[in-house]
Amino acid sequence: MSPDFTPALSLDLGATPPGRPDHGQRPAETGDTAVHDVVIVGSGPAGYTAAIYTARADLNPIVLAGSVTAGGDLMNTTDVENYPGFTDGIMGPELMATMQAQAERFGADVRYEDAIKLELEGPIKEITVEGGEVLRARTVILATGSAYRELGLEDEKRLSGHGVSWCATCDGFFFKGQNIAVVGGGDSAIEEATFLTKFADKVTLIHRRDEFRASEIMQKRAFDDPKIEILWNKRVIGISGEAKVEELSLEDTVTGEVGALPVTGLFVAIGSDPRTHLFKDQVEITAEGTVAVDARSSRTSLPGVFAAGDVLDSTYRQAVTAAGSGCVAAIDVEHYLATVKA
Ligand SMILES: Cc1cc2nc3c(=O)[nH]c(=O)nc-3n(C[C@H](O)[C@H](O)[C@H](O)COP(=O)(O)OP(=O)(O)OC[C@H]3O[C@@H](n4cnc5c(N)ncnc54)[C@H](O)[C@@H]3O)c2cc1C
């Protein structure tokens, strides 16, 4: 997110920028009977980092980047200021294009397609891509990320990166001295709100009920914080502003009365859903809904199946942690293949 929320996208991304199926789209070849060493499902920081490492290890990775969401979550933001290596920050889409180019430089085969079916049991995994082609591989890295829940409002996407955010750690810094709002009622909403008081002058916590779901200790933190004002029984029904967020429309969930709240930022903290629908019946899933892995490794409950990034992470969920996790998965794949091939 940019401090003044001005879109400053001026990218020279080379021939195959991510995020658009019509940019360098390459349909998967048909009749692929080869058994590949590794197929990576997902093209966020986790997927591309796994691709860089496995490509440099001569494992010729295929990356299923997704048909409309290639590049992952960072395609939806503007300035990324906390990814190491970029003194002045970098635009999210540019960062992802750079990661993709780096993976392709070492030979990663990036395809703008979705995996639609995964059969992960047994030594050879089968990955069906849209269009029907079936890829066969000894290993699969699941790097499908996690989707932040949205309010479902018309202007929410338009103002994403321009005042609407899903990540206080990522964007709190941009709201110094401002008057902002957080919507949600669980632990994470209160955690975001209290974190944001470091920067904002005032944080209005909007909750649709008259009590929080959050734990007692978290609630006390919110009640005791002089910078936090709580609005009970309110739901956000509109976000307005031309270039950036200026005002929220709030509806009282008891009386139906509608009012306006002038703010320059809205943090949506109503949960997230790890994208596990294709494989949640095959690999073990944690109580939080993320893929379960063995200790600090990326090993899932199935041999040859590894996970990386936000799909296994209910806590940290940052680009740099996802990238680190992609590196872990690639190294685990190398070790696994070395063992099975021996
Ligand atoms: C608006 C916003 C701003 C953010 N800002 C920052 C920031 O400033 N700094 C920071 O560190 N973090 C930021 N984050 C968090 C960061 O983007 C995530 O932690 C990170 O992108 C997670 O990486 P990932 O690779 O695990 O998943 P994602 O980036 O979510 O990528 C998932 C990938 O999986 C693919 N996929 C899913 N299903 C399929 C399928 N069936 N077939 C093929 N592909 C599939 C998608 O196409 C996508 O490429 C932000 C997040 C959001 C939403």
PDB file of N, CA, C and O in Angstrom, residues 192-243:
ATOM      1  N   GLU A 192      -5.137  -6.836  15.488  1.00  0.00           N
ATOM      2  CA  GLU A 192      -4.864  -5.839  14.443  1.00  0.00           C
ATOM      3  C   GLU A 192      -5.130  -4.439  14.997  1.00  0.00           C
ATOM      4  O   GLU A 192      -4.342  -3.522  14.808  1.00  0.00           O
ATOM      5  N   ALA A 193      -6.265  -4.280  15.698  1.00  0.00           N
ATOM      6  CA  ALA A 193      -6.641  -2.956  16.205  1.00  0.00           C
ATOM      7  C   ALA A 193      -5.603  -2.427  17.192  1.00  0.00           C
ATOM      8  O   ALA A 193      -5.173  -1.275  17.085  1.00  0.00           O
ATOM      9  N   THR A 194      -5.178  -3.269  18.117  1.00  0.00           N
ATOM     10  CA  THR A 194      -4.206  -2.784  19.119  1.00  0.00           C
ATOM     11  C   THR A 194      -2.856  -2.502  18.454  1.00  0.00           C
ATOM     12  O   THR A 194      -2.204  -1.514  18.773  1.00  0.00           O
ATOM     13  N   PHE A 195      -2.461  -3.329  17.491  1.00  0.00           N
ATOM     14  CA  PHE A 195      -1.212  -3.070  16.764  1.00  0.00           C
ATOM     15  C   PHE A 195      -1.296  -1.723  16.035  1.00  0.00           C
ATOM     16  O   PHE A 195      -0.354  -0.933  16.043  1.00  0.00           O
ATOM     17  N   LEU A 196      -2.454  -1.451  15.450  1.00  0.00           N
ATOM     18  CA  LEU A 196      -2.612  -0.228  14.641  1.00  0.00           C
ATOM     19  C   LEU A 196      -2.593   1.043  15.491  1.00  0.00           C
ATOM     20  O   LEU A 196      -2.323   2.128  14.970  1.00  0.00           O
ATOM     21  N   THR A 197      -2.855   0.923  16.793  1.00  0.00           N
ATOM     22  CA  THR A 197      -2.808   2.132  17.637  1.00  0.00           C
ATOM     23  C   THR A 197      -1.383   2.680  17.748  1.00  0.00           C
ATOM     24  O   THR A 197      -1.189   3.806  18.150  1.00  0.00           O
ATOM     25  N   LYS A 198      -0.389   1.881  17.380  1.00  0.00           N
ATOM     26  CA  LYS A 198       0.988   2.386  17.352  1.00  0.00           C
ATOM     27  C   LYS A 198       1.127   3.513  16.344  1.00  0.00           C
ATOM     28  O   LYS A 198       2.000   4.351  16.437  1.00  0.00           O
ATOM     29  N   PHE A 199       0.310   3.445  15.302  1.00  0.00           N
ATOM     30  CA  PHE A 199       0.456   4.387  14.183  1.00  0.00           C
ATOM     31  C   PHE A 199      -0.700   5.382  14.147  1.00  0.00           C
ATOM     32  O   PHE A 199      -0.486   6.576  14.029  1.00  0.00           O
ATOM     33  N   ALA A 200      -1.911   4.867  14.212  1.00  0.00           N
ATOM     34  CA  ALA A 200      -3.091   5.717  14.006  1.00  0.00           C
ATOM     35  C   ALA A 200      -3.376   6.552  15.252  1.00  0.00           C
ATOM     36  O   ALA A 200      -3.034   6.168  16.370  1.00  0.00           O
ATOM     37  N   ASP A 201      -4.042   7.694  15.055  1.00  0.00           N
ATOM     38  CA  ASP A 201      -4.485   8.500  16.189  1.00  0.00           C
ATOM     39  C   ASP A 201      -5.668   7.838  16.863  1.00  0.00           C
ATOM     40  O   ASP A 201      -5.821   7.877  18.084  1.00  0.00           O
ATOM     41  N   LYS A 202      -6.533   7.244  16.011  1.00  0.00           N
ATOM     42  CA  LYS A 202      -7.726   6.614  16.563  1.00  0.00           C
ATOM     43  C   LYS A 202      -8.086   5.382  15.722  1.00  0.00           C
ATOM     44  O   LYS A 202      -8.003   5.431  14.485  1.00  0.00           O
ATOM     45  N   VAL A 203      -8.473   4.316  16.403  1.00  0.00           N
ATOM     46  CA  VAL A 203      -8.900   3.107  15.703  1.00  0.00           C
ATOM     47  C   VAL A 203     -10.318   2.764  16.153  1.00  0.00           C
ATOM     48  O   VAL A 203     -10.561   2.539  17.343  1.00  0.00           O
ATOM     49  N   THR A 204     -11.235   2.755  15.222  1.00  0.00           N
ATOM     50  CA  THR A 204     -12.609   2.369  15.559  1.00  0.00           C
ATOM     51  C   THR A 204     -12.790   0.896  15.211  1.00  0.00           C
ATOM     52  O   THR A 204     -12.570   0.484  14.068  1.00  0.00           O
ATOM     53  N   LEU A 205     -13.150   0.121  16.219  1.00  0.00           N
ATOM     54  CA  LEU A 205     -13.346  -1.312  16.021  1.00  0.00           C
ATOM     55  C   LEU A 205     -14.839  -1.554  15.808  1.00  0.00           C
ATOM     56  O   LEU A 205     -15.651  -1.265  16.692  1.00  0.00           O
ATOM     57  N   ILE A 206     -15.176  -2.054  14.627  1.00  0.00           N
ATOM     58  CA  ILE A 206     -16.592  -2.213  14.268  1.00  0.00           C
ATOM     59  C   ILE A 206     -16.963  -3.689  14.352  1.00  0.00           C
ATOM     60  O   ILE A 206     -16.323  -4.527  13.712  1.00  0.00           O
ATOM     61  N   HIS A 207     -18.007  -3.969  15.132  1.00  0.00           N
ATOM     62  CA  HIS A 207     -18.411  -5.372  15.285  1.00  0.00           C
ATOM     63  C   HIS A 207     -19.924  -5.481  15.121  1.00  0.00           C
ATOM     64  O   HIS A 207     -20.673  -4.641  15.618  1.00  0.00           O
ATOM     65  N   ARG A 208     -20.329  -6.519  14.429  1.00  0.00           N
ATOM     66  CA  ARG A 208     -21.769  -6.613  14.115  1.00  0.00           C
ATOM     67  C   ARG A 208     -22.622  -7.124  15.272  1.00  0.00           C
ATOM     68  O   ARG A 208     -23.834  -7.111  15.202  1.00  0.00           O
ATOM     69  N   ARG A 209     -21.970  -7.624  16.335  1.00  0.00           N
ATOM     70  CA  ARG A 209     -22.740  -8.110  17.491  1.00  0.00           C
ATOM     71  C   ARG A 209     -22.511  -7.194  18.692  1.00  0.00           C
ATOM     72  O   ARG A 209     -21.776  -6.218  18.591  1.00  0.00           O
ATOM     73  N   ASP A 210     -23.090  -7.599  19.857  1.00  0.00           N
ATOM     74  CA  ASP A 210     -22.879  -6.756  21.042  1.00  0.00           C
ATOM     75  C   ASP A 210     -21.875  -7.379  22.007  1.00  0.00           C
ATOM     76  O   ASP A 210     -21.751  -6.987  23.162  1.00  0.00           O
ATOM     77  N   GLU A 211     -21.152  -8.410  21.521  1.00  0.00           N
ATOM     78  CA  GLU A 211     -20.023  -8.946  22.293  1.00  0.00           C
ATOM     79  C   GLU A 211     -19.022  -9.573  21.340  1.00  0.00           C
ATOM     80  O   GLU A 211     -19.385  -9.990  20.236  1.00  0.00           O
ATOM     81  N   PHE A 212     -17.765  -9.597  21.774  1.00  0.00           N
ATOM     82  CA  PHE A 212     -16.704 -10.148  20.928  1.00  0.00           C
ATOM     83  C   PHE A 212     -16.635 -11.674  21.046  1.00  0.00           C
ATOM     84  O   PHE A 212     -16.976 -12.243  22.077  1.00  0.00           O
ATOM     85  N   ARG A 213     -16.125 -12.295  19.983  1.00  0.00           N
ATOM     86  CA  ARG A 213     -15.786 -13.726  20.047  1.00  0.00           C
ATOM     87  C   ARG A 213     -14.399 -13.907  20.667  1.00  0.00           C
ATOM     88  O   ARG A 213     -14.027 -14.986  21.088  1.00  0.00           O
ATOM     89  N   ALA A 214     -13.642 -12.829  20.699  1.00  0.00           N
ATOM     90  CA  ALA A 214     -12.234 -12.907  21.118  1.00  0.00           C
ATOM     91  C   ALA A 214     -12.093 -13.364  22.568  1.00  0.00           C
ATOM     92  O   ALA A 214     -13.030 -13.245  23.365  1.00  0.00           O
ATOM     93  N   SER A 215     -10.895 -13.846  22.900  1.00  0.00           N
ATOM     94  CA  SER A 215     -10.631 -14.303  24.265  1.00  0.00           C
ATOM     95  C   SER A 215     -10.699 -13.110  25.234  1.00  0.00           C
ATOM     96  O   SER A 215     -10.513 -11.957  24.833  1.00  0.00           O
ATOM     97  N   GLU A 216     -10.946 -13.413  26.520  1.00  0.00           N
ATOM     98  CA  GLU A 216     -11.084 -12.367  27.550  1.00  0.00           C
ATOM     99  C   GLU A 216      -9.880 -11.433  27.563  1.00  0.00           C
ATOM    100  O   GLU A 216     -10.020 -10.215  27.633  1.00  0.00           O
ATOM    101  N   ILE A 217      -8.694 -12.030  27.490  1.00  0.00           N
ATOM    102  CA  ILE A 217      -7.474 -11.224  27.610  1.00  0.00           C
ATOM    103  C   ILE A 217      -7.352 -10.235  26.438  1.00  0.00           C
ATOM    104  O   ILE A 217      -6.962  -9.084  26.613  1.00  0.00           O
ATOM    105  N   MET A 218      -7.750 -10.695  25.263  1.00  0.00           N
ATOM    106  CA  MET A 218      -7.696  -9.812  24.095  1.00  0.00           C
ATOM    107  C   MET A 218      -8.755  -8.713  24.219  1.00  0.00           C
ATOM    108  O   MET A 218      -8.500  -7.548  23.901  1.00  0.00           O
ATOM    109  N   GLN A 219      -9.932  -9.082  24.707  1.00  0.00           N
ATOM    110  CA  GLN A 219     -10.994  -8.087  24.867  1.00  0.00           C
ATOM    111  C   GLN A 219     -10.550  -6.988  25.819  1.00  0.00           C
ATOM    112  O   GLN A 219     -10.746  -5.805  25.567  1.00  0.00           O
ATOM    113  N   LYS A 220      -9.922  -7.403  26.931  1.00  0.00           N
ATOM    114  CA  LYS A 220      -9.476  -6.434  27.937  1.00  0.00           C
ATOM    115  C   LYS A 220      -8.484  -5.454  27.305  1.00  0.00           C
ATOM    116  O   LYS A 220      -8.521  -4.254  27.556  1.00  0.00           O
ATOM    117  N   ARG A 221      -7.638  -6.021  26.430  1.00  0.00           N
ATOM    118  CA  ARG A 221      -6.643  -5.182  25.759  1.00  0.00           C
ATOM    119  C   ARG A 221      -7.342  -4.068  24.955  1.00  0.00           C
ATOM    120  O   ARG A 221      -6.917  -2.931  24.959  1.00  0.00           O
ATOM    121  N   ALA A 222      -8.423  -4.457  24.285  1.00  0.00           N
ATOM    122  CA  ALA A 222      -9.144  -3.464  23.469  1.00  0.00           C
ATOM    123  C   ALA A 222      -9.868  -2.456  24.370  1.00  0.00           C
ATOM    124  O   ALA A 222      -9.800  -1.249  24.142  1.00  0.00           O
ATOM    125  N   PHE A 223     -10.527  -2.974  25.428  1.00  0.00           N
ATOM    126  CA  PHE A 223     -11.286  -2.073  26.313  1.00  0.00           C
ATOM    127  C   PHE A 223     -10.360  -1.065  27.005  1.00  0.00           C
ATOM    128  O   PHE A 223     -10.737   0.075  27.244  1.00  0.00           O
ATOM    129  N   ASP A 224      -9.141  -1.508  27.332  1.00  0.00           N
ATOM    130  CA  ASP A 224      -8.222  -0.649  28.098  1.00  0.00           C
ATOM    131  C   ASP A 224      -7.475   0.355  27.227  1.00  0.00           C
ATOM    132  O   ASP A 224      -6.772   1.210  27.746  1.00  0.00           O
ATOM    133  N   ASP A 225      -7.567   0.197  25.918  1.00  0.00           N
ATOM    134  CA  ASP A 225      -6.747   1.048  25.038  1.00  0.00           C
ATOM    135  C   ASP A 225      -7.480   2.358  24.729  1.00  0.00           C
ATOM    136  O   ASP A 225      -8.535   2.345  24.095  1.00  0.00           O
ATOM    137  N   PRO A 226      -6.920   3.486  25.176  1.00  0.00           N
ATOM    138  CA  PRO A 226      -7.637   4.760  24.976  1.00  0.00           C
ATOM    139  C   PRO A 226      -7.771   5.161  23.507  1.00  0.00           C
ATOM    140  O   PRO A 226      -8.613   5.995  23.179  1.00  0.00           O
ATOM    141  N   LYS A 227      -6.962   4.566  22.648  1.00  0.00           N
ATOM    142  CA  LYS A 227      -7.057   4.937  21.225  1.00  0.00           C
ATOM    143  C   LYS A 227      -8.116   4.128  20.483  1.00  0.00           C
ATOM    144  O   LYS A 227      -8.395   4.382  19.322  1.00  0.00           O
ATOM    145  N   ILE A 228      -8.658   3.097  21.151  1.00  0.00           N
ATOM    146  CA  ILE A 228      -9.648   2.243  20.469  1.00  0.00           C
ATOM    147  C   ILE A 228     -11.059   2.610  20.909  1.00  0.00           C
ATOM    148  O   ILE A 228     -11.369   2.638  22.103  1.00  0.00           O
ATOM    149  N   GLU A 229     -11.910   2.880  19.930  1.00  0.00           N
ATOM    150  CA  GLU A 229     -13.338   3.064  20.227  1.00  0.00           C
ATOM    151  C   GLU A 229     -14.082   1.881  19.608  1.00  0.00           C
ATOM    152  O   GLU A 229     -13.799   1.493  18.457  1.00  0.00           O
ATOM    153  N   ILE A 230     -15.010   1.317  20.367  1.00  0.00           N
ATOM    154  CA  ILE A 230     -15.723   0.147  19.848  1.00  0.00           C
ATOM    155  C   ILE A 230     -17.140   0.547  19.429  1.00  0.00           C
ATOM    156  O   ILE A 230     -17.850   1.200  20.190  1.00  0.00           O
ATOM    157  N   LEU A 231     -17.499   0.167  18.221  1.00  0.00           N
ATOM    158  CA  LEU A 231     -18.873   0.377  17.760  1.00  0.00           C
ATOM    159  C   LEU A 231     -19.545  -0.983  17.706  1.00  0.00           C
ATOM    160  O   LEU A 231     -19.207  -1.827  16.862  1.00  0.00           O
ATOM    161  N   TRP A 232     -20.482  -1.216  18.609  1.00  0.00           N
ATOM    162  CA  TRP A 232     -21.188  -2.501  18.648  1.00  0.00           C
ATOM    163  C   TRP A 232     -22.356  -2.487  17.671  1.00  0.00           C
ATOM    164  O   TRP A 232     -22.886  -1.427  17.330  1.00  0.00           O
ATOM    165  N   ASN A 233     -22.791  -3.674  17.295  1.00  0.00           N
ATOM    166  CA  ASN A 233     -24.003  -3.832  16.470  1.00  0.00           C
ATOM    167  C   ASN A 233     -23.986  -2.982  15.203  1.00  0.00           C
ATOM    168  O   ASN A 233     -24.989  -2.379  14.828  1.00  0.00           O
ATOM    169  N   LYS A 234     -22.827  -2.950  14.580  1.00  0.00           N
ATOM    170  CA  LYS A 234     -22.750  -2.178  13.334  1.00  0.00           C
ATOM    171  C   LYS A 234     -22.104  -3.062  12.266  1.00  0.00           C
ATOM    172  O   LYS A 234     -21.180  -3.823  12.550  1.00  0.00           O
ATOM    173  N   ARG A 235     -22.618  -2.938  11.035  1.00  0.00           N
ATOM    174  CA  ARG A 235     -21.909  -3.613   9.938  1.00  0.00           C
ATOM    175  C   ARG A 235     -21.634  -2.605   8.838  1.00  0.00           C
ATOM    176  O   ARG A 235     -22.412  -1.667   8.628  1.00  0.00           O
ATOM    177  N   VAL A 236     -20.487  -2.835   8.175  1.00  0.00           N
ATOM    178  CA  VAL A 236     -20.095  -1.919   7.107  1.00  0.00           C
ATOM    179  C   VAL A 236     -20.895  -2.294   5.870  1.00  0.00           C
ATOM    180  O   VAL A 236     -20.845  -3.438   5.414  1.00  0.00           O
ATOM    181  N   ILE A 237     -21.632  -1.328   5.324  1.00  0.00           N
ATOM    182  CA  ILE A 237     -22.417  -1.638   4.122  1.00  0.00           C
ATOM    183  C   ILE A 237     -21.916  -0.863   2.899  1.00  0.00           C
ATOM    184  O   ILE A 237     -22.382  -1.094   1.795  1.00  0.00           O
ATOM    185  N   GLY A 238     -20.958   0.033   3.116  1.00  0.00           N
ATOM    186  CA  GLY A 238     -20.413   0.767   1.964  1.00  0.00           C
ATOM    187  C   GLY A 238     -19.086   1.412   2.319  1.00  0.00           C
ATOM    188  O   GLY A 238     -18.828   1.746   3.481  1.00  0.00           O
ATOM    189  N   ILE A 239     -18.214   1.511   1.296  1.00  0.00           N
ATOM    190  CA  ILE A 239     -16.929   2.199   1.467  1.00  0.00           C
ATOM    191  C   ILE A 239     -16.883   3.244   0.365  1.00  0.00           C
ATOM    192  O   ILE A 239     -17.079   2.896  -0.812  1.00  0.00           O
ATOM    193  N   SER A 240     -16.632   4.500   0.718  1.00  0.00           N
ATOM    194  CA  SER A 240     -16.599   5.495  -0.353  1.00  0.00           C
ATOM    195  C   SER A 240     -15.288   6.269  -0.340  1.00  0.00           C
ATOM    196  O   SER A 240     -14.560   6.286   0.659  1.00  0.00           O
ATOM    197  N   GLY A 241     -15.014   6.904  -1.472  1.00  0.00           N
ATOM    198  CA  GLY A 241     -13.766   7.634  -1.696  1.00  0.00           C
ATOM    199  C   GLY A 241     -13.373   7.446  -3.147  1.00  0.00           C
ATOM    200  O   GLY A 241     -13.535   6.350  -3.679  1.00  0.00           O
ATOM    201  N   GLU A 242     -12.872   8.515  -3.760  1.00  0.00           N
ATOM    202  CA  GLU A 242     -12.490   8.432  -5.184  1.00  0.00           C
ATOM    203  C   GLU A 242     -11.196   7.637  -5.340  1.00  0.00           C
ATOM    204  O   GLU A 242     -11.197   6.522  -5.847  1.00  0.00           O
ATOM    205  N   ALA A 243     -10.083   8.253  -4.886  1.00  0.00           N
ATOM    206  CA  ALA A 243      -8.773   7.616  -5.047  1.00  0.00           C
ATOM    207  C   ALA A 243      -8.365   6.837  -3.807  1.00  0.00           C
ATOM    208  O   ALA A 243      -7.459   6.020  -3.847  1.00  0.00           O
TER     209      ALA A 243
END
